[in-house]
Coordinates of C-alpha atoms in Angstrom, one line a residue:
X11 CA 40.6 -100.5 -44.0
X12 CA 43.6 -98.3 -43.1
X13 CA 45.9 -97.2 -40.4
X14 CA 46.9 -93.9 -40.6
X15 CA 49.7 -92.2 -38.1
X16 CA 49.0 -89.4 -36.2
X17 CA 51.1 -86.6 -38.2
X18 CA 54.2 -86.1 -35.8
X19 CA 55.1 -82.6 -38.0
X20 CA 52.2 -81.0 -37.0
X21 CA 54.3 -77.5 -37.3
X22 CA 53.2 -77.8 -41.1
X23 CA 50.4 -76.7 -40.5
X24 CA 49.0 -74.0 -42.4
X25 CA 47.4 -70.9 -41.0
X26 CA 47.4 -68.8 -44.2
X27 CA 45.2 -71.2 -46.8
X28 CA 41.7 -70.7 -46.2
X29 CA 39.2 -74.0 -46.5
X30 CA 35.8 -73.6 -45.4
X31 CA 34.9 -70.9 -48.7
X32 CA 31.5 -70.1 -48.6
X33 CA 30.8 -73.7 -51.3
X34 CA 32.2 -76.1 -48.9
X35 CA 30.6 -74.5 -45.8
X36 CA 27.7 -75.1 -47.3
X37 CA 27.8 -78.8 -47.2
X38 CA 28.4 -81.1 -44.2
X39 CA 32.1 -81.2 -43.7
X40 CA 32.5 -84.1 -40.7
X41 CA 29.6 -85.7 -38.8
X42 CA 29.5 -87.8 -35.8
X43 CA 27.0 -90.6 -34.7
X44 CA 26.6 -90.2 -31.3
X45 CA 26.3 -93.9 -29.3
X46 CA 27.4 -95.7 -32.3
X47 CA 31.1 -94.1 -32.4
X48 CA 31.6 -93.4 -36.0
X49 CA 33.4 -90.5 -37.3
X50 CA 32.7 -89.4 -41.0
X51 CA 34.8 -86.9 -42.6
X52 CA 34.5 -85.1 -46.0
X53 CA 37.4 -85.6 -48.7
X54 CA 37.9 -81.7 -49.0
X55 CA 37.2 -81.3 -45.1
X56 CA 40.2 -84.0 -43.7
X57 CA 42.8 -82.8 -42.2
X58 CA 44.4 -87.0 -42.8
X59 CA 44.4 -87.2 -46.3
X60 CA 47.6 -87.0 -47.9
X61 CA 46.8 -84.6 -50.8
X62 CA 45.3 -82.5 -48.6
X63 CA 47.2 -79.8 -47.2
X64 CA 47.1 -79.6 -43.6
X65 CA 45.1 -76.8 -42.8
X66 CA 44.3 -75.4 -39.1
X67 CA 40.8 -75.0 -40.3
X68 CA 41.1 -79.0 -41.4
X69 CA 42.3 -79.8 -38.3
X70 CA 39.5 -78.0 -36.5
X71 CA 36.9 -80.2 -38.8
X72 CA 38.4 -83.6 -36.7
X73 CA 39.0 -82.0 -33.3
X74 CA 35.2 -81.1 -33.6
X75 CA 34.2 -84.7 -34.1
X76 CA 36.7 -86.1 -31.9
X77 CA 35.8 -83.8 -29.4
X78 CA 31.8 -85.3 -29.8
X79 CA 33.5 -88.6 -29.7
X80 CA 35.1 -87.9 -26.9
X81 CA 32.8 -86.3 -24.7
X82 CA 29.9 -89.3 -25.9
X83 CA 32.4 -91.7 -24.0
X84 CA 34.1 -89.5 -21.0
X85 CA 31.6 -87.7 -19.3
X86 CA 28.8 -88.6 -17.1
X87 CA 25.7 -87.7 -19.3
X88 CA 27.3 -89.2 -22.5
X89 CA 28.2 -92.5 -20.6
X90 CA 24.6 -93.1 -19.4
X91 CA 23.5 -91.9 -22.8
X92 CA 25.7 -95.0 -24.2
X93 CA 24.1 -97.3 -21.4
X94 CA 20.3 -96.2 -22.3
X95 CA 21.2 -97.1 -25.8
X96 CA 22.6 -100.7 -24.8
X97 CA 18.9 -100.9 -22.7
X98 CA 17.3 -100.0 -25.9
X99 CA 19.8 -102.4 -27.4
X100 CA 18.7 -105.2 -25.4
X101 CA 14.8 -104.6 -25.9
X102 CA 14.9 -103.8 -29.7
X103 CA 17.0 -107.6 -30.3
X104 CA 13.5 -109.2 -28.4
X105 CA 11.3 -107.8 -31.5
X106 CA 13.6 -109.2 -34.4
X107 CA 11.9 -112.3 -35.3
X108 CA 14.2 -115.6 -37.5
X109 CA 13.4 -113.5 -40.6
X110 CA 15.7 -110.8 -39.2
X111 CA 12.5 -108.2 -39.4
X112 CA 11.4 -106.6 -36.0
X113 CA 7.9 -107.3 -34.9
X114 CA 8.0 -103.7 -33.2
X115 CA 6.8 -103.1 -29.4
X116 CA 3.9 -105.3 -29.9
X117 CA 6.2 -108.1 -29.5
X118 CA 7.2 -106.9 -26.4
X119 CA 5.7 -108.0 -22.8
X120 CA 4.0 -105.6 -20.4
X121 CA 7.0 -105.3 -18.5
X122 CA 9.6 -104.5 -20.6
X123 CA 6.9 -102.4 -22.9
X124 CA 6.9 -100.2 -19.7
X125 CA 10.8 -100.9 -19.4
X126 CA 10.8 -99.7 -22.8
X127 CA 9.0 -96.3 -22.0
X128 CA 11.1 -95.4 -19.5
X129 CA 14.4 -95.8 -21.8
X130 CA 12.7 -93.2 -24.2
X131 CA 11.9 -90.9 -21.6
X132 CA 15.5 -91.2 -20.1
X133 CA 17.3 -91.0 -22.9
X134 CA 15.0 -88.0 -24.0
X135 CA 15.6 -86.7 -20.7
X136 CA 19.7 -86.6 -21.5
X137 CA 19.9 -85.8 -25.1
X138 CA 17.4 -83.0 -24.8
X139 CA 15.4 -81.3 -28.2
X140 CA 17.2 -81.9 -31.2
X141 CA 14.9 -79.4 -33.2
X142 CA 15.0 -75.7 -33.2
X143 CA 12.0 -73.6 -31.5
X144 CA 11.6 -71.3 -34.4
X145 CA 13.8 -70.6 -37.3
X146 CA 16.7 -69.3 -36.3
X147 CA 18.5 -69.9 -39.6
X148 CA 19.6 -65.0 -40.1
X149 CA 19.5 -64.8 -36.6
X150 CA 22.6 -63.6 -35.0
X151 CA 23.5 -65.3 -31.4
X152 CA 22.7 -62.1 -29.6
X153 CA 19.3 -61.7 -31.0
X154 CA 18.2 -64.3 -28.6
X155 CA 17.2 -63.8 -24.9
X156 CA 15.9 -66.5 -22.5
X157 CA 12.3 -65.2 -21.3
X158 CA 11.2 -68.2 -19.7
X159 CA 13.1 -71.2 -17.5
X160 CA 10.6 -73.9 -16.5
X161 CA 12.4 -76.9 -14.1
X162 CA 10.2 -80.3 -14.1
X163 CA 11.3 -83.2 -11.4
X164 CA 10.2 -86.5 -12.8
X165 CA 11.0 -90.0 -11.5
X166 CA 11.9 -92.8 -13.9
X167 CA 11.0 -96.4 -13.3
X168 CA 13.7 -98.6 -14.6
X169 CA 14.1 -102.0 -13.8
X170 CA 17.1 -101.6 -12.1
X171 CA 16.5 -98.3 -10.5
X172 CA 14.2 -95.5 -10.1
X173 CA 15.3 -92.3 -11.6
X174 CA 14.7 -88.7 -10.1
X175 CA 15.1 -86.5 -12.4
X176 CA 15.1 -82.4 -13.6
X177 CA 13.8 -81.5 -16.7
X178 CA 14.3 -78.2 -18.2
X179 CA 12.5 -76.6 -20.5
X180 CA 14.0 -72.7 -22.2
X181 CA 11.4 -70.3 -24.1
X182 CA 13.3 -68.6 -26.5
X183 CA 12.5 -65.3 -28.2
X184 CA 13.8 -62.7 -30.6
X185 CA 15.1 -59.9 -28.6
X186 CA 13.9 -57.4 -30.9
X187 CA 9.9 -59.0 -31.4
X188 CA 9.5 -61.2 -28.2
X189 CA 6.8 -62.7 -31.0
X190 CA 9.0 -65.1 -32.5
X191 CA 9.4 -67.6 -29.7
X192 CA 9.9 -71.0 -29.1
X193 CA 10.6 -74.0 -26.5
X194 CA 13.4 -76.7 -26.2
X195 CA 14.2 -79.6 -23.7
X196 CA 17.9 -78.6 -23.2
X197 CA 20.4 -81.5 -23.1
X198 CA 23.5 -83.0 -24.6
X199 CA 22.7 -82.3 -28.1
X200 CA 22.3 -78.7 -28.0
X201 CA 25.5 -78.7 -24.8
X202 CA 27.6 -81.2 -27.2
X203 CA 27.1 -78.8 -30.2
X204 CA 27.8 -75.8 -28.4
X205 CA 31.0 -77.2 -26.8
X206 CA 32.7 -78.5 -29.6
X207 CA 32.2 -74.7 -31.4
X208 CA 34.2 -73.3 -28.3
X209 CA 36.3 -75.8 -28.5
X210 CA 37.1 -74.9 -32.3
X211 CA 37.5 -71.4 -31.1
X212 CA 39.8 -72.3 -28.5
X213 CA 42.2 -73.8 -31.8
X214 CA 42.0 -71.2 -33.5
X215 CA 43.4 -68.7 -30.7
X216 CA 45.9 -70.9 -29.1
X217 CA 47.6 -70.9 -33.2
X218 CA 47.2 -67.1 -32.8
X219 CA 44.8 -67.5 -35.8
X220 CA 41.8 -65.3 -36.4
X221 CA 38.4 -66.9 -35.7
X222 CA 36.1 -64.1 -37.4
X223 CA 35.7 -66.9 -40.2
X224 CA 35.3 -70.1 -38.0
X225 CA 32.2 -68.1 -36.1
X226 CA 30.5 -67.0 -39.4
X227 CA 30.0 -70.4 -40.6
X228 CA 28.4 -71.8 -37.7
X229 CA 24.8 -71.1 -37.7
X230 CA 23.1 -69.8 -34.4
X231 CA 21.5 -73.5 -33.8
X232 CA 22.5 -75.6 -32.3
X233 CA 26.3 -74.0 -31.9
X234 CA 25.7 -71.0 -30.4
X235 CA 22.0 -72.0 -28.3
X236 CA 24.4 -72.3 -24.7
X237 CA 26.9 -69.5 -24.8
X238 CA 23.1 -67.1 -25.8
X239 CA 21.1 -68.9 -23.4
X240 CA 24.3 -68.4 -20.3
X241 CA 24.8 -64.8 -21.5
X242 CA 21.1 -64.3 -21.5
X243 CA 20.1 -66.0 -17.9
X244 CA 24.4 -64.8 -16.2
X245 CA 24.6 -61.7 -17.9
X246 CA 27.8 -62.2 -18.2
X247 CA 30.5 -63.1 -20.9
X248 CA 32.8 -66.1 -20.9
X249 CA 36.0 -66.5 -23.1
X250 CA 35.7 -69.6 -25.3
X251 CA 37.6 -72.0 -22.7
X252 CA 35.4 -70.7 -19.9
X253 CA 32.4 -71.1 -21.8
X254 CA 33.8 -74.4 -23.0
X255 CA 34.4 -75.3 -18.7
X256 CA 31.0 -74.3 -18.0
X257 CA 29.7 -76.8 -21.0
X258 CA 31.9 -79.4 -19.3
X259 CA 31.0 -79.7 -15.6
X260 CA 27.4 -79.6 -17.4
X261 CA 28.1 -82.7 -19.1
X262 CA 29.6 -83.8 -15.7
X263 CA 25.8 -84.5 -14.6
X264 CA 23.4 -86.8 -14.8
X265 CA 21.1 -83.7 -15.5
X266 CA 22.8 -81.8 -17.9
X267 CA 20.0 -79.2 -18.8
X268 CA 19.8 -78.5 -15.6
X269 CA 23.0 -78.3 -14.1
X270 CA 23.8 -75.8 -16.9
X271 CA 20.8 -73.3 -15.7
X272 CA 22.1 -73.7 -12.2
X273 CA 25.7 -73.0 -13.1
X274 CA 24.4 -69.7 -15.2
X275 CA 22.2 -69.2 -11.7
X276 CA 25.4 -69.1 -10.0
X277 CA 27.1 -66.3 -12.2
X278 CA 24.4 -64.3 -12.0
X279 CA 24.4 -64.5 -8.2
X280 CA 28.4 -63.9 -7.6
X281 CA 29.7 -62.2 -10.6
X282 CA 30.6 -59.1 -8.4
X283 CA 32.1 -61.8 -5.5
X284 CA 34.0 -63.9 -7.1
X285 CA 36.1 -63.9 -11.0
X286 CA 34.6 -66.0 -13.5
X287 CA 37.5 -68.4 -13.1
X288 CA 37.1 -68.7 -9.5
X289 CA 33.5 -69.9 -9.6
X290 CA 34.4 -72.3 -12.4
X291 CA 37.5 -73.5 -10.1
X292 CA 35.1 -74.0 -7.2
X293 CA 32.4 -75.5 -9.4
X294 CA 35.2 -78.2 -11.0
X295 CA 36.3 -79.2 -7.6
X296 CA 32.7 -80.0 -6.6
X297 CA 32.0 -81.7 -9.6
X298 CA 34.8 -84.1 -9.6
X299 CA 34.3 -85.5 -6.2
X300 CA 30.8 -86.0 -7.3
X301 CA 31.9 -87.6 -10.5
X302 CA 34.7 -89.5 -8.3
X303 CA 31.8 -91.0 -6.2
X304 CA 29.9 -92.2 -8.8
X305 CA 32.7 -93.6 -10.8
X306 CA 32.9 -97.3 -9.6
X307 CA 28.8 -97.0 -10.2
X308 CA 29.3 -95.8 -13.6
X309 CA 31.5 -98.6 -14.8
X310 CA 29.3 -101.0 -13.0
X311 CA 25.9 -100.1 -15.1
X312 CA 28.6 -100.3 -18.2
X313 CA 29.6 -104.0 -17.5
X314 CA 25.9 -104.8 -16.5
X315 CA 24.6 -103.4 -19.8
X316 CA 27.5 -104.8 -21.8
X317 CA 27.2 -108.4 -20.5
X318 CA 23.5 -108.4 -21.4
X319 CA 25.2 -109.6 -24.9
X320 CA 27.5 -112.1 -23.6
X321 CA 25.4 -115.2 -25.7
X322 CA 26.7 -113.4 -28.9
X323 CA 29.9 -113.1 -28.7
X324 CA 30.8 -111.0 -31.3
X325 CA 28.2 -108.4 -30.0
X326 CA 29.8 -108.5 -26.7
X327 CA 33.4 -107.7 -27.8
X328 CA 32.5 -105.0 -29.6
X329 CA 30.6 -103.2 -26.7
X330 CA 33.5 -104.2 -24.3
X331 CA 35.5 -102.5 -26.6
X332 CA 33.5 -99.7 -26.6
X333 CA 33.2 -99.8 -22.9
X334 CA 37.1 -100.2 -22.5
X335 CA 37.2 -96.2 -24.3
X336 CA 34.5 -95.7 -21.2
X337 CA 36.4 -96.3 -18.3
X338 CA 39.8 -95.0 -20.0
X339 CA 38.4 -91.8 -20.9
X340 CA 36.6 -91.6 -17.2
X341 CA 39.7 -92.5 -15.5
X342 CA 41.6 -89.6 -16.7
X343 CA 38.2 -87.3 -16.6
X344 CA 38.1 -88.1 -12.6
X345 CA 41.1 -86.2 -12.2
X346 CA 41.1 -83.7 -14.9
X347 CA 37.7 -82.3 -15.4
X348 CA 38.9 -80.3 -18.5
X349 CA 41.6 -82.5 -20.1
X350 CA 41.3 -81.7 -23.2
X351 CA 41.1 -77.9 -23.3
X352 CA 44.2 -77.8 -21.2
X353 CA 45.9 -79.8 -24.3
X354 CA 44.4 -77.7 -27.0
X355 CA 44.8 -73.9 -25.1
X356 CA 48.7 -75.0 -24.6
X357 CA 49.6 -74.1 -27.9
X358 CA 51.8 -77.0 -28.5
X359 CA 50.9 -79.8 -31.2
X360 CA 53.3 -82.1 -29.9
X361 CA 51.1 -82.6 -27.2
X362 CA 48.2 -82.8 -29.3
X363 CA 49.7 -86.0 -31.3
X364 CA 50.3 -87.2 -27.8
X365 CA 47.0 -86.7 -27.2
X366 CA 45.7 -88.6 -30.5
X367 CA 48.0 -91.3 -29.7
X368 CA 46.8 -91.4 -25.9
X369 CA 42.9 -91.6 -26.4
X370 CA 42.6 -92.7 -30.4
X371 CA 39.9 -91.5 -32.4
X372 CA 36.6 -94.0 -33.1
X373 CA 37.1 -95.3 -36.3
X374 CA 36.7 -93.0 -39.2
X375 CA 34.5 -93.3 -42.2
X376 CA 36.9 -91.0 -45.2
X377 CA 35.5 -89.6 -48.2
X378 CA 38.1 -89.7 -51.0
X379 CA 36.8 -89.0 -54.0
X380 CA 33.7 -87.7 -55.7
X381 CA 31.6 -91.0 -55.9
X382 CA 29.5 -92.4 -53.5
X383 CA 31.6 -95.9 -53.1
X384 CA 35.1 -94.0 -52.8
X385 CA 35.2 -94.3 -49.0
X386 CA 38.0 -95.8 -47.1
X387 CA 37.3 -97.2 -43.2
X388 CA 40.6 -95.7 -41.4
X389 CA 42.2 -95.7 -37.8
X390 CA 44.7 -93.3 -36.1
X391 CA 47.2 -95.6 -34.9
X392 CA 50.5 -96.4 -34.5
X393 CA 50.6 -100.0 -35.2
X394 CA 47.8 -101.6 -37.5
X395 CA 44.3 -102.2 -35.9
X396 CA 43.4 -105.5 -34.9
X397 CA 40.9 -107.4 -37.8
X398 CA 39.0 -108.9 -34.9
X399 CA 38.2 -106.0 -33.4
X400 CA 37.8 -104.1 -36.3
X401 CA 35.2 -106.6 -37.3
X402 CA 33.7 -106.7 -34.1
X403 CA 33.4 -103.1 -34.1
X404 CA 31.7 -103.0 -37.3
X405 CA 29.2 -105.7 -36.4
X406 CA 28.2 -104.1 -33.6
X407 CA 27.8 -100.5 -35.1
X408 CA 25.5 -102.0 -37.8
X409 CA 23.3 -103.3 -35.1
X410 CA 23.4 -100.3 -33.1
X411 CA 22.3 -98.5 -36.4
X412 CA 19.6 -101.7 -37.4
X413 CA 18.0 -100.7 -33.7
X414 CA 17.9 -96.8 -34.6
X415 CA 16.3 -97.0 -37.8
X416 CA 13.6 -99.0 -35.9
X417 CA 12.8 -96.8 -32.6
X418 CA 11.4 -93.2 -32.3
X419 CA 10.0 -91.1 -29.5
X420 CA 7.3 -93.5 -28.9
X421 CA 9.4 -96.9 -29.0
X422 CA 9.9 -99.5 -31.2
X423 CA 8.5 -99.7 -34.7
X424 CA 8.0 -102.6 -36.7
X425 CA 9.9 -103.4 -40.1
X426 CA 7.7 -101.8 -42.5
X427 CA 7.9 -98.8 -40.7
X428 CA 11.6 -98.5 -40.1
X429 CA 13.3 -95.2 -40.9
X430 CA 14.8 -95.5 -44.4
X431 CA 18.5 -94.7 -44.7
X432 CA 22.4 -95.5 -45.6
X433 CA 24.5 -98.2 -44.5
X434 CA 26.8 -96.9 -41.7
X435 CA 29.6 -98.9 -44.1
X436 CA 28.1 -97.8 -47.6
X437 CA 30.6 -97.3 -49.7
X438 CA 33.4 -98.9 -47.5
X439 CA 31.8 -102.1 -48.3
X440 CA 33.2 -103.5 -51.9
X441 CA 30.8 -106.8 -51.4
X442 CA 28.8 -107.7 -54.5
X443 CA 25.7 -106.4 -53.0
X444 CA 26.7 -103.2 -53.2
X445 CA 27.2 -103.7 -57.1
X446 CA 23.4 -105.9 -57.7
X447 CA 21.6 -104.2 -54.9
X448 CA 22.8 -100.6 -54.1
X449 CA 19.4 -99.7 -53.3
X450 CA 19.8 -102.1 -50.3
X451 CA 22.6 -100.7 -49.0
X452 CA 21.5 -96.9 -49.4
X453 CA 18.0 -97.2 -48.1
X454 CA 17.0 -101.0 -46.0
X455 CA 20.6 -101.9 -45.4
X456 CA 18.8 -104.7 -43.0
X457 CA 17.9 -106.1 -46.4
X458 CA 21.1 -107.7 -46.9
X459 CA 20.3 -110.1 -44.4
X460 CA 19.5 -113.8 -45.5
X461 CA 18.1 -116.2 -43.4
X462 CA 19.4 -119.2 -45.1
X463 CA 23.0 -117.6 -45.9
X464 CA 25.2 -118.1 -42.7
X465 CA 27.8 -115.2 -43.6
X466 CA 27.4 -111.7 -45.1
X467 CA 28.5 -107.9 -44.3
X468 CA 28.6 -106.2 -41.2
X469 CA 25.1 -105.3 -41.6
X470 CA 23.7 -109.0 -42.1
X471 CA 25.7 -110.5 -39.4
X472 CA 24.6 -107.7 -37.0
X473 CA 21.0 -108.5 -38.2
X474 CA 21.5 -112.3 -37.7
X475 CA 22.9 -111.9 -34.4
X476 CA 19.7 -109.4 -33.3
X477 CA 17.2 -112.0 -34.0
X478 CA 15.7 -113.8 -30.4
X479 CA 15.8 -116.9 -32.0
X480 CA 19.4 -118.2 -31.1
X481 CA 20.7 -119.2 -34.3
X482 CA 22.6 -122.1 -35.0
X483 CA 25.4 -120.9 -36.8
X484 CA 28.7 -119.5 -35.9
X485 CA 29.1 -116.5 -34.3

């Protein structure tokens, strides 16, 4: 684990060494895992390690990741994605029997099995299709055209409360043979995507640096999917910032899909009235009294959730923590609808450091060498992390990831059927499992779990702590 300082000399930046060469492109440079808070950076992609040279393209690599970080835990849509994800949370934990194995939804009653399909649908409902509608993979963003917009109002049974909701559904199609179609839910993933692009772009121009190469490396999907689909429905053209507003006040919703047609709707309808940046003025002004409204509500459903935990402690700190970056981020979102973009368009790195140092990055998984264990767990900070929220932290976000692996579209699967996959901390880890099991910690990192051992990793003590039997040992 490591502290790193935000750079204060950020005028050494370089503008003139290219990066992203058509070898590294091709692999995944940084990646971000939305809900859990987990930012994972390539070693030839950081922009913080020191034999790296401090490239603007580098830098763009962790503003896009900070920016998914960010937006996960500052706007409407991302928030009650997070909350959805601690009702899942709280479900999932009633499956995982003494053994630390989940039983699946079987072990669920009727009431929270229906509890259950309601989370799926609402979280579906936010996060939209994550899948492309055809192949889109030599297809430019301006070979696509919307040909078909179809709205569904829903209601979803919660518990708590009953949701109305609006569903969108886009048909896409290839401008030039309207036979190679498709259909998407539209939602946070695609909206997230496409807004962290602009938001690249925005970088690039405010260092007066050329962004021809930046857009080539993005594929159409999911990056470019909103700026085709707005141009397609507005018939209009937005600069990267506007583009990156209109993505915003989206996200500003609890129907993000949705808003976003209606806000395309809306420059369709007034583009001869009113200037693109006076709709969008009038839009954010709307848009934060309704976030402003809903605020106190907001931060309410994020205690609720959060103290669903508080029998296991360690559990509960590390989702207060997590809900802490919540109402932070929301405070300063409340009266700044584009906060960010204001620091990044302003030219001046100073600020950005500020910025950094303001609203800290998620921890950050760092690849440093070739080999699969040479990964370092890292903070931006200016004073060293605390260990017991670092350890809290991690705890949690192995549980968060012991809960994905074992739900889908449909719910809750059992052990046995559990998606296969890496420890969020493989390779940050140096325990002696990593050495005489690796196979556990790359594939059923749940594995490491013991039922008559009362310590372990992360991932066993997030494991221990999920199981409805209370245990008897510390927590």
């Amino acid at each position: 684990m490591a502290k790193i300082t935000p750079k204060e000399d950020m005028a050494s930046v370089s503008f003139e060494t290219p990066l992203l060469d058509e070898q590294l492109a091709a692999t995944t440079l940084g990646t971000y895992a939305p809900n859990h808070a987990i930012i994972r950076l390539s070693q030839d992609a950081s922009f913080w390690l020191e034999e790296n040279e401090p490239t603007l393209d580098r830098l763009a690599v962790f503003v896009h990741e900070y920016a998914h970080y960010l937006h996960n835990f500052s706007t409407t849509s991302g928030i009650y994605g997070f909350v959805a994800t601690l009702r899942l949370l709280a479900l999932f934990i009633n499956t995982v029997d003494e053994t630390g194995k989940s039983l699946g939804a079987s072990a669920l009653s009727a009431e929270a099995s229906r509890e259950l399909a309601a989370i799926v649908d609402w979280r579906l409902h936010l996060s939209g299709s994550y899948s492309q509608p055809f192949d889109m993979a030599r297809m430019a963003q301006t070979e696509l055209q919307v040909v078909d917009v179809s709205r569904h109002a829903a209601t979803i049974d919660l518990s708590v409360q009953t949701l109305s909701i609006h569903r969108v559904s886009i048909t896409l199609a290839k401008a030039s043979d309207p036979t190679i179609a498709g259909s998407f839910f539209l939602g946070t993933h695609v909206l997230m995507e496409g807004l962290a692009w602009e938001i690249e772009r925005i970088l690039f121009a405010s260092q007066g640096a050329d962004s021809g190469m930046l857009d080539s490396r993005f594929p159409t999907w999911p990056y470019k999917a909103p700026r085709a689909i707005f141009e397609s429905i507005a018939k209009h053209s937005l600069s990267p910032e506007q583009m990156a507003q209109v993505v915003l006040l989206s996200l500003l919703n609890t129907d993000p899909g949705d808003a976003f047609i209606a806000i395309a709707d809306i420059f369709l309808g007034n583009a001869l009235s009113e200037s693109p940046d006076q709709i969008i003025e009038r839009l954010r002004d709307v848009t934060l009294k309704e976030l402003n409204s809903i605020k106190s509500a907001m931060i309410k459903s994020l205690t609720i959730e959060t103290d669903r935990f508080s029998s296991k402690p360690t559990i509960h700190r590390g989702l207060k923590a997590m809900m802490k970056w919540a109402i932070e981020f929301l405070e300063v979102r409340s009266g700044d609808a584009f906060f960010e973009l204001n620091t990044i368009r302003a030219a001046d790195r100073d600020d950005l450091v500020e910025m950094f140092k303001k609203f800290p990055p998620c921890p950050i998984i760092q690849e440093t060498g070739p080999h699969s264990q040479d990964l370092e767990l890292f903070f931006i900070a200016d004073r060293d992390p605390d260990h017991q929220i670092v350890n809290d932290l991690g705890v949690t976000q192995s549980l968060l990831h012991f809960a994905s692996a074992h739900t889908n579209m449909r719910g809750i699967v059992p052990t046995p059927q559990a998606r296969e996959g890496l420890c969020t901390f493989s390779g940050v880890c140096k325990l002696p499992l990593t050495v005489s099991s690796p196979e556990v910690c790359r594939r059923r990192p749940w594995e490491s779990f013991a039922p008559q051992e009362g310590t372990g990793c992360w991932y066993a003590s997030g494991v221990r702590l999920a199981r409805s039997v209370k245990s008897n040992s510390s927590q």
